[in-house]
Short mmCIF file of C-alpha atoms (C1' of nucleotides) in Angstrom, two decimals:
data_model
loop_
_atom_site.label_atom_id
_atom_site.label_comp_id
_atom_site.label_asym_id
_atom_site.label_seq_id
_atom_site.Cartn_x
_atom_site.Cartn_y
_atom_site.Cartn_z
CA UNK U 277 -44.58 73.76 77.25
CA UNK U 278 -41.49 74.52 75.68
CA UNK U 279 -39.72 71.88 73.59
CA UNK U 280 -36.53 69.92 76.01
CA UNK U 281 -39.15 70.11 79.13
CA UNK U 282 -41.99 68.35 77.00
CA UNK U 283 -39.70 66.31 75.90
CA UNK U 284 -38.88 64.98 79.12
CA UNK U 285 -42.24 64.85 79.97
CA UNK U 286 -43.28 62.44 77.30
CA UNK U 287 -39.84 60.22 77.01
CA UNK U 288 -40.32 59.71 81.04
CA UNK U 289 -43.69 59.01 80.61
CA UNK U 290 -43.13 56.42 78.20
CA UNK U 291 -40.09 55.31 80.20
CA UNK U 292 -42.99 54.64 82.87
CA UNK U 293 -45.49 52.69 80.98
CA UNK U 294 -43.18 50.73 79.04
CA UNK U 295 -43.36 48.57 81.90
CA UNK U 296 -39.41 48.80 82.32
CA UNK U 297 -39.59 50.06 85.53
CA UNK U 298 -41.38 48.49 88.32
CA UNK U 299 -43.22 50.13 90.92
CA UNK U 300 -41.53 51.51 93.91
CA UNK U 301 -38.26 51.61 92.18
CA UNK U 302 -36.33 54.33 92.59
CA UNK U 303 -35.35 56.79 90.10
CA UNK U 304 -32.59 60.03 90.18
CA UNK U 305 -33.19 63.28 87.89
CA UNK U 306 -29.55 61.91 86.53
CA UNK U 307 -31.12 58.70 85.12
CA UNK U 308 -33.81 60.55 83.95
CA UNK U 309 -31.64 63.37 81.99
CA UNK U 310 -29.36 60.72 80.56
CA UNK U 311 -32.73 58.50 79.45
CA UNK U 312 -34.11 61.63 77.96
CA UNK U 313 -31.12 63.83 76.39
CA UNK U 314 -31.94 66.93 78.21
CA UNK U 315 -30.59 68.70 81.28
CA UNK U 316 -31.69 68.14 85.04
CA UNK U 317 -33.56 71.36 84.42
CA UNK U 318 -36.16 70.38 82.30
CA UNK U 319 -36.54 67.06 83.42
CA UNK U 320 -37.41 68.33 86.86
CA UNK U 321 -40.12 70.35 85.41
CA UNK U 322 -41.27 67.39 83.92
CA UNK U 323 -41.14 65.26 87.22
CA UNK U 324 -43.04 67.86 88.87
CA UNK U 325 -46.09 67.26 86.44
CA UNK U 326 -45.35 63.67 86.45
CA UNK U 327 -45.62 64.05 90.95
CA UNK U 328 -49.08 65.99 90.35
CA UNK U 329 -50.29 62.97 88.33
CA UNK U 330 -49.67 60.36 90.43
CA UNK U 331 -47.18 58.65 88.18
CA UNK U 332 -44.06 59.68 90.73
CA UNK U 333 -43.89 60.03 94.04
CA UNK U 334 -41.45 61.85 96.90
CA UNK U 335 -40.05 60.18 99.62
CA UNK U 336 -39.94 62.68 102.58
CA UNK U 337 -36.72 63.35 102.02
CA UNK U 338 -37.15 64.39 98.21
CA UNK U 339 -36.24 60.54 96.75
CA UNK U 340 -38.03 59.86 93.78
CA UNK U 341 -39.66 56.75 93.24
CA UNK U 342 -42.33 55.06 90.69
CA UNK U 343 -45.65 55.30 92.26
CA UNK U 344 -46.74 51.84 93.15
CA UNK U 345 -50.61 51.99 92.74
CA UNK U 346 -52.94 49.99 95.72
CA UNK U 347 -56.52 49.09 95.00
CA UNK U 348 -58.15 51.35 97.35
CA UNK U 349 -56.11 53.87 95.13
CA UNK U 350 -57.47 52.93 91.84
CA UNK U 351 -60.88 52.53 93.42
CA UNK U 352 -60.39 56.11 94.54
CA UNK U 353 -59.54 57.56 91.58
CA UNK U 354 -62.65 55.74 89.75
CA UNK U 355 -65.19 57.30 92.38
CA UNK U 356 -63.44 60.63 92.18
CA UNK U 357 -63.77 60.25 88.03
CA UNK U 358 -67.56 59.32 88.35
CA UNK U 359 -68.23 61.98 90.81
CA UNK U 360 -67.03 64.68 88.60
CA UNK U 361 -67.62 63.56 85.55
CA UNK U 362 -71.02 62.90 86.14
CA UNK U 363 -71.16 66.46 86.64
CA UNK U 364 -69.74 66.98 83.63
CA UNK U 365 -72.44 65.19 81.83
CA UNK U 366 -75.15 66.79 83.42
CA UNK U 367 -73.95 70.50 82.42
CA UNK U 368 -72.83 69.34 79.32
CA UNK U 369 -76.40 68.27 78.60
CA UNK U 370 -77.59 71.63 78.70
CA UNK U 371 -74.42 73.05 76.82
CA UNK U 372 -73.87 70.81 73.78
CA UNK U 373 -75.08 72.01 70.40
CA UNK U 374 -76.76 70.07 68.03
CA UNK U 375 -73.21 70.22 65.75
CA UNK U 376 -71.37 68.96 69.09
CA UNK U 377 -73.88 66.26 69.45
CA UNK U 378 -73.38 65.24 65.93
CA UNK U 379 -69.62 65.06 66.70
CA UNK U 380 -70.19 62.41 69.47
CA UNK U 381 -72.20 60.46 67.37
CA UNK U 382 -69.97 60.26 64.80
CA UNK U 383 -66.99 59.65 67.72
CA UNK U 384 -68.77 56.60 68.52
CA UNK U 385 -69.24 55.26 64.96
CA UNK U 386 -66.17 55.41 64.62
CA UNK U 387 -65.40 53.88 68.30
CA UNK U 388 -68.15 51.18 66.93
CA UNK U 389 -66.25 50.38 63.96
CA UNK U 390 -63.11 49.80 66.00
CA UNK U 391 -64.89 47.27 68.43
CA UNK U 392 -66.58 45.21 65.35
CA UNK U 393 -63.07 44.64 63.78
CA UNK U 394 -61.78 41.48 64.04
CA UNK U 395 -59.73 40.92 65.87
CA UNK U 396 -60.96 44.24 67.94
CA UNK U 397 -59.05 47.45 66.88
CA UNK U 398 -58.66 48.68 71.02
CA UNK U 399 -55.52 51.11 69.93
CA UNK U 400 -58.34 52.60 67.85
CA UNK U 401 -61.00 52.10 70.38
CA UNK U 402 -59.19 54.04 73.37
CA UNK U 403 -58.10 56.51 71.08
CA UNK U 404 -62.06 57.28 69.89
CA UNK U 405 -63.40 56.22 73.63
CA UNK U 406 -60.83 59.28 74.82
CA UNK U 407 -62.04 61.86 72.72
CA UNK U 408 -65.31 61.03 73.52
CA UNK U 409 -65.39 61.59 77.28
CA UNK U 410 -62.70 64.59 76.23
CA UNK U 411 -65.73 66.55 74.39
CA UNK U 412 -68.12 65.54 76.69
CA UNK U 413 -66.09 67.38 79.57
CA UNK U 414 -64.96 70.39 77.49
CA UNK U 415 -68.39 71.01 76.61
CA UNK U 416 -69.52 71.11 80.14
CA UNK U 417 -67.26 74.48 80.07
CA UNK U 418 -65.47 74.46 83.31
CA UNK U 419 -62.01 74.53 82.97
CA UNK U 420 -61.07 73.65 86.85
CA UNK U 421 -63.33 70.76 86.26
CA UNK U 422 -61.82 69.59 82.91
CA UNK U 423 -57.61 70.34 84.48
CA UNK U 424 -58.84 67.70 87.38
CA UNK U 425 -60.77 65.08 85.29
CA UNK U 426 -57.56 65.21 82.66
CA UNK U 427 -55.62 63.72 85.83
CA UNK U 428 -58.14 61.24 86.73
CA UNK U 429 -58.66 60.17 83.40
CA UNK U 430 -55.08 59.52 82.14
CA UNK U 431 -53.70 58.41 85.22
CA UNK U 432 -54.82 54.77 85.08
CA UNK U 433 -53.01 54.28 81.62
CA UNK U 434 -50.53 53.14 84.09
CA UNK U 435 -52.44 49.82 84.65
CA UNK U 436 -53.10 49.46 80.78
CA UNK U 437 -49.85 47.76 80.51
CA UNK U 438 -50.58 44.31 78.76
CA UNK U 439 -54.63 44.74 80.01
CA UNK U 440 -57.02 42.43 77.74
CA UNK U 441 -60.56 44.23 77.14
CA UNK U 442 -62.76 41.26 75.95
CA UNK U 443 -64.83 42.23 73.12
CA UNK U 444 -68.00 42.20 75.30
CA UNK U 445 -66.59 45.14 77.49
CA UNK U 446 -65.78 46.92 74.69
CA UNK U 447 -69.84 46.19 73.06
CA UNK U 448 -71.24 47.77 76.27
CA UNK U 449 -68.87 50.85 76.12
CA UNK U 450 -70.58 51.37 72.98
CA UNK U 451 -73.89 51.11 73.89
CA UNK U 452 -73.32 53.78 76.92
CA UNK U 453 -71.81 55.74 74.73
CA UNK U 454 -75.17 55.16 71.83
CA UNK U 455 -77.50 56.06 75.72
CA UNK U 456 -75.20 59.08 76.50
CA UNK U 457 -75.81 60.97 73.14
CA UNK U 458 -79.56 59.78 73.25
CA UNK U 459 -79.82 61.28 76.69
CA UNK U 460 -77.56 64.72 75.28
CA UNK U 461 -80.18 65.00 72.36
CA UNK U 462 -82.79 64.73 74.82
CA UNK U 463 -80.99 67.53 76.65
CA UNK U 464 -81.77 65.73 79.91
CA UNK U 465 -78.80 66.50 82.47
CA UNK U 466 -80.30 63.85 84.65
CA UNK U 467 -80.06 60.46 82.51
CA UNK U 468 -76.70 61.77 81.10
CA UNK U 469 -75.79 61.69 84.81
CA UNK U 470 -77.59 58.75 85.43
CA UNK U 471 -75.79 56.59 82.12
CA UNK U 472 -71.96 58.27 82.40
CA UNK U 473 -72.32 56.65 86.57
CA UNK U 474 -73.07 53.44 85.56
CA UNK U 475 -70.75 53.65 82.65
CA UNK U 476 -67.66 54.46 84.83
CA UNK U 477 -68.71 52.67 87.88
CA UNK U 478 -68.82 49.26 85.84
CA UNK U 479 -65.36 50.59 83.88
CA UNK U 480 -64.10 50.18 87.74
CA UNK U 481 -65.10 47.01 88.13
CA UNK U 482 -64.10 46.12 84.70
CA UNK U 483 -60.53 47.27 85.48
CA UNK U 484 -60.35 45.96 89.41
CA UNK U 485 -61.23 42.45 88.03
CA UNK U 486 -58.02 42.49 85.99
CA UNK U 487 -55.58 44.58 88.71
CA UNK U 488 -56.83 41.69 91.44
CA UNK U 489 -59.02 41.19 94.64
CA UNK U 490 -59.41 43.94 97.64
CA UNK U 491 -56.26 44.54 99.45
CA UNK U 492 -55.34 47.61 101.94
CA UNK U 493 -51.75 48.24 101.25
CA UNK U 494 -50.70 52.16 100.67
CA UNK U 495 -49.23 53.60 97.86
CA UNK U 496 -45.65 55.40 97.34
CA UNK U 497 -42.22 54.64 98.18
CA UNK U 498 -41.50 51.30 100.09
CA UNK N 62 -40.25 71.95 99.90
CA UNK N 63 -36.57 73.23 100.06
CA UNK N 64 -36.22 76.64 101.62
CA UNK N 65 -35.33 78.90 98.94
CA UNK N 66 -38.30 77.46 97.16
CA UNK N 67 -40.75 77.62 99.37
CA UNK N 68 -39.73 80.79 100.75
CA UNK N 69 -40.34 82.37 97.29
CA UNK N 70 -43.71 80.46 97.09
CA UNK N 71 -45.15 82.57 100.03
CA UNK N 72 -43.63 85.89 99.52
CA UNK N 73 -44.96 85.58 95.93
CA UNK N 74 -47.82 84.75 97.02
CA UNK N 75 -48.03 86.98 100.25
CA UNK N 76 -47.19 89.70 97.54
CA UNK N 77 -50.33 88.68 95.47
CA UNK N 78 -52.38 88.93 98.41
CA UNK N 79 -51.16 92.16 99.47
CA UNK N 80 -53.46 94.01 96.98
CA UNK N 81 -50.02 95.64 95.88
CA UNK N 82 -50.43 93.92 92.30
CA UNK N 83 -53.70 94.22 90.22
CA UNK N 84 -55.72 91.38 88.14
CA UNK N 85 -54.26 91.43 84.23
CA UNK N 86 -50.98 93.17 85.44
CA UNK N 87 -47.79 91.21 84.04
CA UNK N 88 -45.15 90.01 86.06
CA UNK N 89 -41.40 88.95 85.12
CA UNK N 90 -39.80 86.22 86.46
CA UNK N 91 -36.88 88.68 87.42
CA UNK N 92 -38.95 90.70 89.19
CA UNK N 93 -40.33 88.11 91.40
CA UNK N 94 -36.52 86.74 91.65
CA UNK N 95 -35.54 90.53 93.51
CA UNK N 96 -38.71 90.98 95.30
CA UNK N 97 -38.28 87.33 96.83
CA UNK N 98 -34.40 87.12 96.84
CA UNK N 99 -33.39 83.92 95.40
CA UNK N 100 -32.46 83.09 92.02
CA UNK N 101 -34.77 82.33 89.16
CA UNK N 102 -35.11 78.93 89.26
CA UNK N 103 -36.73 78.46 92.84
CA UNK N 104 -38.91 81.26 91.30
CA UNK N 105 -40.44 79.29 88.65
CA UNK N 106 -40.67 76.72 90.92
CA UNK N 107 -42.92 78.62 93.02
CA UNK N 108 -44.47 80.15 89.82
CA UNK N 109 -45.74 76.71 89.00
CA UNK N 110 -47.45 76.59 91.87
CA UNK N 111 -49.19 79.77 91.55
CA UNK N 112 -50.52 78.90 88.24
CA UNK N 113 -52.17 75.10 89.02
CA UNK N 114 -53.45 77.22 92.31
CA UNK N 115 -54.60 79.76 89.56
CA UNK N 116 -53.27 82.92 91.26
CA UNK N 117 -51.26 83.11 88.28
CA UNK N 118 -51.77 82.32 84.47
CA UNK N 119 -50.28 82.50 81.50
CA UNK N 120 -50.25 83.91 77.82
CA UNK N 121 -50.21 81.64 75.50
CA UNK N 122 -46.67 83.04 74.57
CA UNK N 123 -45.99 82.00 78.46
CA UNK N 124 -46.24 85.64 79.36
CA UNK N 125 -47.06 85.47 83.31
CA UNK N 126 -49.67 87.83 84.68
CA UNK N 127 -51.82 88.09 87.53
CA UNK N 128 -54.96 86.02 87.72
CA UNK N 129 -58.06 88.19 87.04
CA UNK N 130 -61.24 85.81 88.42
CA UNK N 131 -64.89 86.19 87.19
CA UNK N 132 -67.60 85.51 89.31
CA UNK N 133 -68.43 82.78 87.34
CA UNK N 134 -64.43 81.15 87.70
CA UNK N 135 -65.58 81.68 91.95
CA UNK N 136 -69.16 80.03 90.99
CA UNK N 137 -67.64 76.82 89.81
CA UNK N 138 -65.03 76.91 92.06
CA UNK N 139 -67.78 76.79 95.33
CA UNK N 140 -69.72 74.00 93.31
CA UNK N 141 -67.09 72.03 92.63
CA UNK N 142 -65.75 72.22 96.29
CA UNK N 143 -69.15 72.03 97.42
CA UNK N 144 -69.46 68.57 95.59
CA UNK N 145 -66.26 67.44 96.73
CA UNK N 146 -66.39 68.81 100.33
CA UNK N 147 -69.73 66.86 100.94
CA UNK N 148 -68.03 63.78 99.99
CA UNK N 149 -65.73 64.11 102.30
CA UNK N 150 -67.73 64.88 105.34
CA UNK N 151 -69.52 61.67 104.29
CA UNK N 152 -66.45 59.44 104.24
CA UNK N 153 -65.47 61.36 107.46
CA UNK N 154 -68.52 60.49 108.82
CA UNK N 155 -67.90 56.63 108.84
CA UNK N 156 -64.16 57.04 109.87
CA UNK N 157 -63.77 59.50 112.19
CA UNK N 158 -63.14 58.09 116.13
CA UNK N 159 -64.42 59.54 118.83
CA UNK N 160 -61.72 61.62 119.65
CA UNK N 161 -61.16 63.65 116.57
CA UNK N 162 -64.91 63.90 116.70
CA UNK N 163 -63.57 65.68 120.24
CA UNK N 164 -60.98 67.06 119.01
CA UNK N 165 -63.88 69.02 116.01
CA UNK N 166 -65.32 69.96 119.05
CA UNK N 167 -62.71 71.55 120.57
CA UNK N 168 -62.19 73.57 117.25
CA UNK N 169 -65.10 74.86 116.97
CA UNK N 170 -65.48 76.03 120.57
CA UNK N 171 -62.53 78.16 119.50
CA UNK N 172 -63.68 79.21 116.61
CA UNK N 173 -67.01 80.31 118.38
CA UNK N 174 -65.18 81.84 120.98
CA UNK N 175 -63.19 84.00 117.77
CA UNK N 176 -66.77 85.04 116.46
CA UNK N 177 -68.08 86.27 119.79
CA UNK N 178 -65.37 88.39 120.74
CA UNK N 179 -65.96 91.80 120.65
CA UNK N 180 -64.82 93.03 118.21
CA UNK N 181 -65.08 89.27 116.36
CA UNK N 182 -61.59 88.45 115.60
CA UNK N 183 -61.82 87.38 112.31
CA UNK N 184 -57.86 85.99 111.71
CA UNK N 185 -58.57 83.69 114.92
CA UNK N 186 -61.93 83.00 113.39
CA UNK N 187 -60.83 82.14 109.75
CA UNK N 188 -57.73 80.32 111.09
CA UNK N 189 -60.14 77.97 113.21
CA UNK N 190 -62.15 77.35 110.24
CA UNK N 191 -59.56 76.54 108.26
CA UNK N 192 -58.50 73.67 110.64
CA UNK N 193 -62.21 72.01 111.01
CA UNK N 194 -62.58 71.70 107.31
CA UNK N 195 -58.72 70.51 107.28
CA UNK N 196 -59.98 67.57 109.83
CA UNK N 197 -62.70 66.79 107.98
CA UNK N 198 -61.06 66.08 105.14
CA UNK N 199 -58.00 64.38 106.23
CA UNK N 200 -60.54 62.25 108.05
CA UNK N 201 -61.73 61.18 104.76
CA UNK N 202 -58.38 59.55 103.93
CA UNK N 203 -58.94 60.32 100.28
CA UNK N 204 -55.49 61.62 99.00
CA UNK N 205 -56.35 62.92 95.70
CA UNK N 206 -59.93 64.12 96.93
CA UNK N 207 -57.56 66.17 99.79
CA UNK N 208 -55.28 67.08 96.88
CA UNK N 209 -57.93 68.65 95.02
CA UNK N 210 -59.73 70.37 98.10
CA UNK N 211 -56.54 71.74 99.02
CA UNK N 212 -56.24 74.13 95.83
CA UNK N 213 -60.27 74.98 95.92
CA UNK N 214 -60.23 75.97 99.68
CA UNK N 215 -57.21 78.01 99.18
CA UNK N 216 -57.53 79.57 96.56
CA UNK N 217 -60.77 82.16 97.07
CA UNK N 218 -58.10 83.75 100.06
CA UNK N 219 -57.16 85.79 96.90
CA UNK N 220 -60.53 88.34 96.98
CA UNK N 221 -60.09 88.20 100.97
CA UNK N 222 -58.84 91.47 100.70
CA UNK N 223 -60.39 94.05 102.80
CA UNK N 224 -63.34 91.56 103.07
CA UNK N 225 -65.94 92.40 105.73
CA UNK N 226 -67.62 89.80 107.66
CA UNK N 227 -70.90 90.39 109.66
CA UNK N 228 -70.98 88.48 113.31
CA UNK N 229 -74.22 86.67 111.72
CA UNK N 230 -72.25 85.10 109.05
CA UNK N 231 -69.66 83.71 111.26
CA UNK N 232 -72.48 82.87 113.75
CA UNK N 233 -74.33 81.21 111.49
CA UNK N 234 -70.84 79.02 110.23
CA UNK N 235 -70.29 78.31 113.78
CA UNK N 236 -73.88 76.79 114.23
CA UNK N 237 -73.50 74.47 110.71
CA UNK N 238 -70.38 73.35 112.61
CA UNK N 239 -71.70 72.17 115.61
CA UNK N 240 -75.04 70.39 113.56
CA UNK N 241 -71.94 68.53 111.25
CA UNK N 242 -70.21 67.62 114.33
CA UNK N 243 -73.55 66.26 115.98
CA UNK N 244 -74.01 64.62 112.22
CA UNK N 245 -70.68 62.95 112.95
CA UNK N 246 -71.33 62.12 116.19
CA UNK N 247 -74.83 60.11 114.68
CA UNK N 248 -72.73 58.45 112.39
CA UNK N 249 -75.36 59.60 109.65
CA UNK N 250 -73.20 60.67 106.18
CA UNK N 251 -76.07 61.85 104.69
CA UNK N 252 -76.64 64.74 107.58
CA UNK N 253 -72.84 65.26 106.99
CA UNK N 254 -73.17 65.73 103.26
CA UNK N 255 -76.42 67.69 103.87
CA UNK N 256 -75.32 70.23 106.01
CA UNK N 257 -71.79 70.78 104.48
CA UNK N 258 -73.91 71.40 101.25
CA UNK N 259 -75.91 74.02 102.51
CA UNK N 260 -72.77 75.54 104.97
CA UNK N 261 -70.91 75.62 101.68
CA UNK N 262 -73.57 77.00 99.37
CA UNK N 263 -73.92 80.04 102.07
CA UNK N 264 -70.56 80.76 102.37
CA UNK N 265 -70.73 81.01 98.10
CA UNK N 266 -73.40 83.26 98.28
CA UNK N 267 -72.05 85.62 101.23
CA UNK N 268 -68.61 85.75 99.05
CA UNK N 269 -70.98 86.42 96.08
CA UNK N 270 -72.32 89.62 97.40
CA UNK N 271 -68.96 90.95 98.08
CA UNK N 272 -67.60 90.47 94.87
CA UNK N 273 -70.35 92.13 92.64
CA UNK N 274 -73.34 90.81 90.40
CA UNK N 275 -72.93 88.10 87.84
CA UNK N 276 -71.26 89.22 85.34
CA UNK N 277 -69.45 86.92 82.17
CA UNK N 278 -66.09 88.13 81.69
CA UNK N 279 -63.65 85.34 81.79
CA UNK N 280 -60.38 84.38 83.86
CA UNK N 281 -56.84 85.32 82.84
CA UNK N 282 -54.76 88.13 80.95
CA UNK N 283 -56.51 90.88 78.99
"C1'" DT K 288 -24.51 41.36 118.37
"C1'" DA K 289 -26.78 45.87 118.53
"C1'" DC K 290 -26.12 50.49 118.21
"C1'" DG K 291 -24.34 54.85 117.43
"C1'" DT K 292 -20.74 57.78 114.88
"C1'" DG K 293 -17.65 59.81 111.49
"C1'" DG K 294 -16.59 60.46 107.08
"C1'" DT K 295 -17.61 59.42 102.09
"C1'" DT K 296 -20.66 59.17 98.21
"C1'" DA K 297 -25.04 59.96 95.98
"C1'" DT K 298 -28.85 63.03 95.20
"C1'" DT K 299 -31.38 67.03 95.26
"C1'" DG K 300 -31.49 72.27 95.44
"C1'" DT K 301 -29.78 76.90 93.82
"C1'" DA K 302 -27.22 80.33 91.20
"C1'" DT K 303 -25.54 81.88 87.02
"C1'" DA K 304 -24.48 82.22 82.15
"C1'" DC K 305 -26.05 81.59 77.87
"C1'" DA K 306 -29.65 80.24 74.13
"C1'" DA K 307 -34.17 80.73 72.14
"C1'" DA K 308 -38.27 82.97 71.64
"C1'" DA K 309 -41.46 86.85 71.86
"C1'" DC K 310 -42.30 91.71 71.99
"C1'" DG K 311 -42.10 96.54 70.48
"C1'" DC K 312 -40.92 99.93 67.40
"C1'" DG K 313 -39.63 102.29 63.54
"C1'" DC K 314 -39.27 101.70 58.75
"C1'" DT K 315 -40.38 100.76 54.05
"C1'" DC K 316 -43.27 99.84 50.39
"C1'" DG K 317 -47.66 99.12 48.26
"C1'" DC S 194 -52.47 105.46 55.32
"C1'" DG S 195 -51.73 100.89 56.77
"C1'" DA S 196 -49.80 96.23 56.52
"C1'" DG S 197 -45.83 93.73 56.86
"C1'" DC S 198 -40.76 93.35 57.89
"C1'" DG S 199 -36.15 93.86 60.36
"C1'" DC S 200 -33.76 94.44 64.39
"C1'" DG S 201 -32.63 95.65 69.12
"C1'" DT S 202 -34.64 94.63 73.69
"C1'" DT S 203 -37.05 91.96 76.98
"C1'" DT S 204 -38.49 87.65 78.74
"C1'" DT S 205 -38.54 82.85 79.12
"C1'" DG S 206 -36.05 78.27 78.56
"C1'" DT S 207 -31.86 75.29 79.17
"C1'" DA S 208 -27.24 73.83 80.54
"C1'" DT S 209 -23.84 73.66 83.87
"C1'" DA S 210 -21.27 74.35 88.10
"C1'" DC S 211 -21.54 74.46 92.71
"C1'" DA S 212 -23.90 74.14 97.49
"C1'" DA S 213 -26.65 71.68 100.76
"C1'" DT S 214 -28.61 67.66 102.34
"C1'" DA S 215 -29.53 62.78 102.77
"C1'" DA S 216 -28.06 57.95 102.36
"C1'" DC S 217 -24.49 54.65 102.93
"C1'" DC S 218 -20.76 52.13 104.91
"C1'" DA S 219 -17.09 50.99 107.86
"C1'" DC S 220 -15.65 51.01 112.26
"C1'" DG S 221 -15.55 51.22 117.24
"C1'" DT S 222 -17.85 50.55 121.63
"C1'" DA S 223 -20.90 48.62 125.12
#
DNA sequence: TACGTGGTTATTGTATACAAAACGCGCTCG
DNA sequence: CGAGCGCGTTTTGTATACAATAACCACGTA
């Protein structure tokens, strides 16, 4: 993307998770030119991608508003993630060379060596933990695959805002990660599937436990 | 969407459809601007789209040409809606009420009725279609699963063209219909997922055969 | 008070002009 | 002969002005 509409993109985005706005709040492309320094042009590019993740929303009359996330929603967006991404695993199991496999190894060394610091380095363990599950899906060499599990994977950076990983969390990331590489060497699609469900499925959890109990309420403008 | 928008959206895309363009040809915003007759920026509106429906791509100069699709890109675009697709029909198993169940019914009695005209109408037949899988998923009450179904049912409309249907494959679509509405009827999500997997995993191979042996050649501009 | 109704403001949508970037082509120079 | 370089042309990107639509508010009426 060219340079004022990515911009946009990443100043709104940041506007977002800074935690400066609350959910459900409205916003106009105005706001968001004057926050950003560009023209409504651009920034309504930017919105649009911002709408397709989930981080915006649209009235029905074209209002925009901060997407206020339920949940069911993240709950959805977890089984959607395991569902494909378990996929992903399985192909890439019969895709990854023996360099790629290296690389994941050495991904999670370094993901490792971010956990054992003390106090735990978790800038430096998303950052490794991301490009992780990043190979893992390009590998699996199916680009309509890898566009949706980009917006399934990011999206809940939303909820990150002032989350606490306790150090044990962060341990058995590690040792999924150690089982997925095991079961890639082994080049057998059906533990990787197996290890990346249980690996997500108890991220969920993980995640739900700090966002709060069950509740029905939808998500989008008030 | 607003009108001058969404009115380019369809003629664009009506004119991709038309067979008047060819895969790998380039297109100009400009052009698409006279052919449609509003103004550039509604254009790349609608161009935007186009490309995350993949009827379009782009250089990576952000050239715009005409999608060109492999039969692998159709492959993985039938597995992945295949895995999606059965979700759904399991979710829509446990949600649906009795009278959308009905109202499935009622869908595919037209749709039957399409296939068994003489000579089988196919518009009527494809339009029916179109609706039962629309009800199935909306019954799942997945947003983002919908989201992402939406693009990967749409999109394989593009190698429609001049597509010939035998009266056994729509007979044989009509009959998986009325086994997932009896699966619905049960209550039983695994018949659900079971028969949408093998409804959608025909209707893969019957486009297969149309479109021409596996080949490798990959998606996008020469 | 509850409920429309008219006009006023706020917000989004579109057209147009201009800026920036990419392409194509002929040229020069090694 | 071919690789690289300028330079006009084409194409995409951005800013801005204006048009269309939706929200808001005050006011009048039952």
């Amino acid at each position: 993307m060219s340079r004022a509409s990515e911009r946009a993109y990443s100043a709104i985005r940041a506007h977002l998770l800074s935690g400066s706005v609350v959910a459900g709040e409205q916003l106009t492309e105005d706001q968001l030119a004057q926050i950003t320094g560009v023209s409504r042009t651009p920034v309504r590019e930017a919105v649009r991608r911002l709408e397709d993740e989930l981080l915006l929303v649209r009235s029905d009359t074209k209002r925009l508003f901060v997407a206020d996330w339920s949940r069911d929603d993240i709950e959805e967006m977890f089984t959607l993630r395991q569902m494909l991404e378990c996929h992903a695993a399985e192909r890439a199991a019969k895709r990854l060379s023996r360099e790629q496999i290296a690389a994941l190894e050495a991904l999670n060394r370094e993901l490792t060596a971010a956990v054992e610091a003390s106090p735990p380095d978790v800038v430096r363990f998303l950052e490794a933990n991301r490009a992780f599950h990043e190979a893992i899906i390009d590998a699996a060499h199916s680009p309509r695959l890898g566009q949706m599990l980009a917006k399934l994977v990011e999206a809940p950076v939303v909820l990150r805002t002032a989350r606490t990983y306790s150090q044990d969390d962060l341990r058995q990331s590690a040792r999924d990660h150690d089982e997925l590489v095991a079961a890639f060497a082994a080049r057998d699609g059906d533990w990787a599937r197996a290890v990346m469900g249980s690996h997500l499925r108890r991220a969920f959890h993980t995640f739900a436990r700090a966002v709060g109990p069950a509740n029905d309420s939808d998500a989008g403008e008030p």
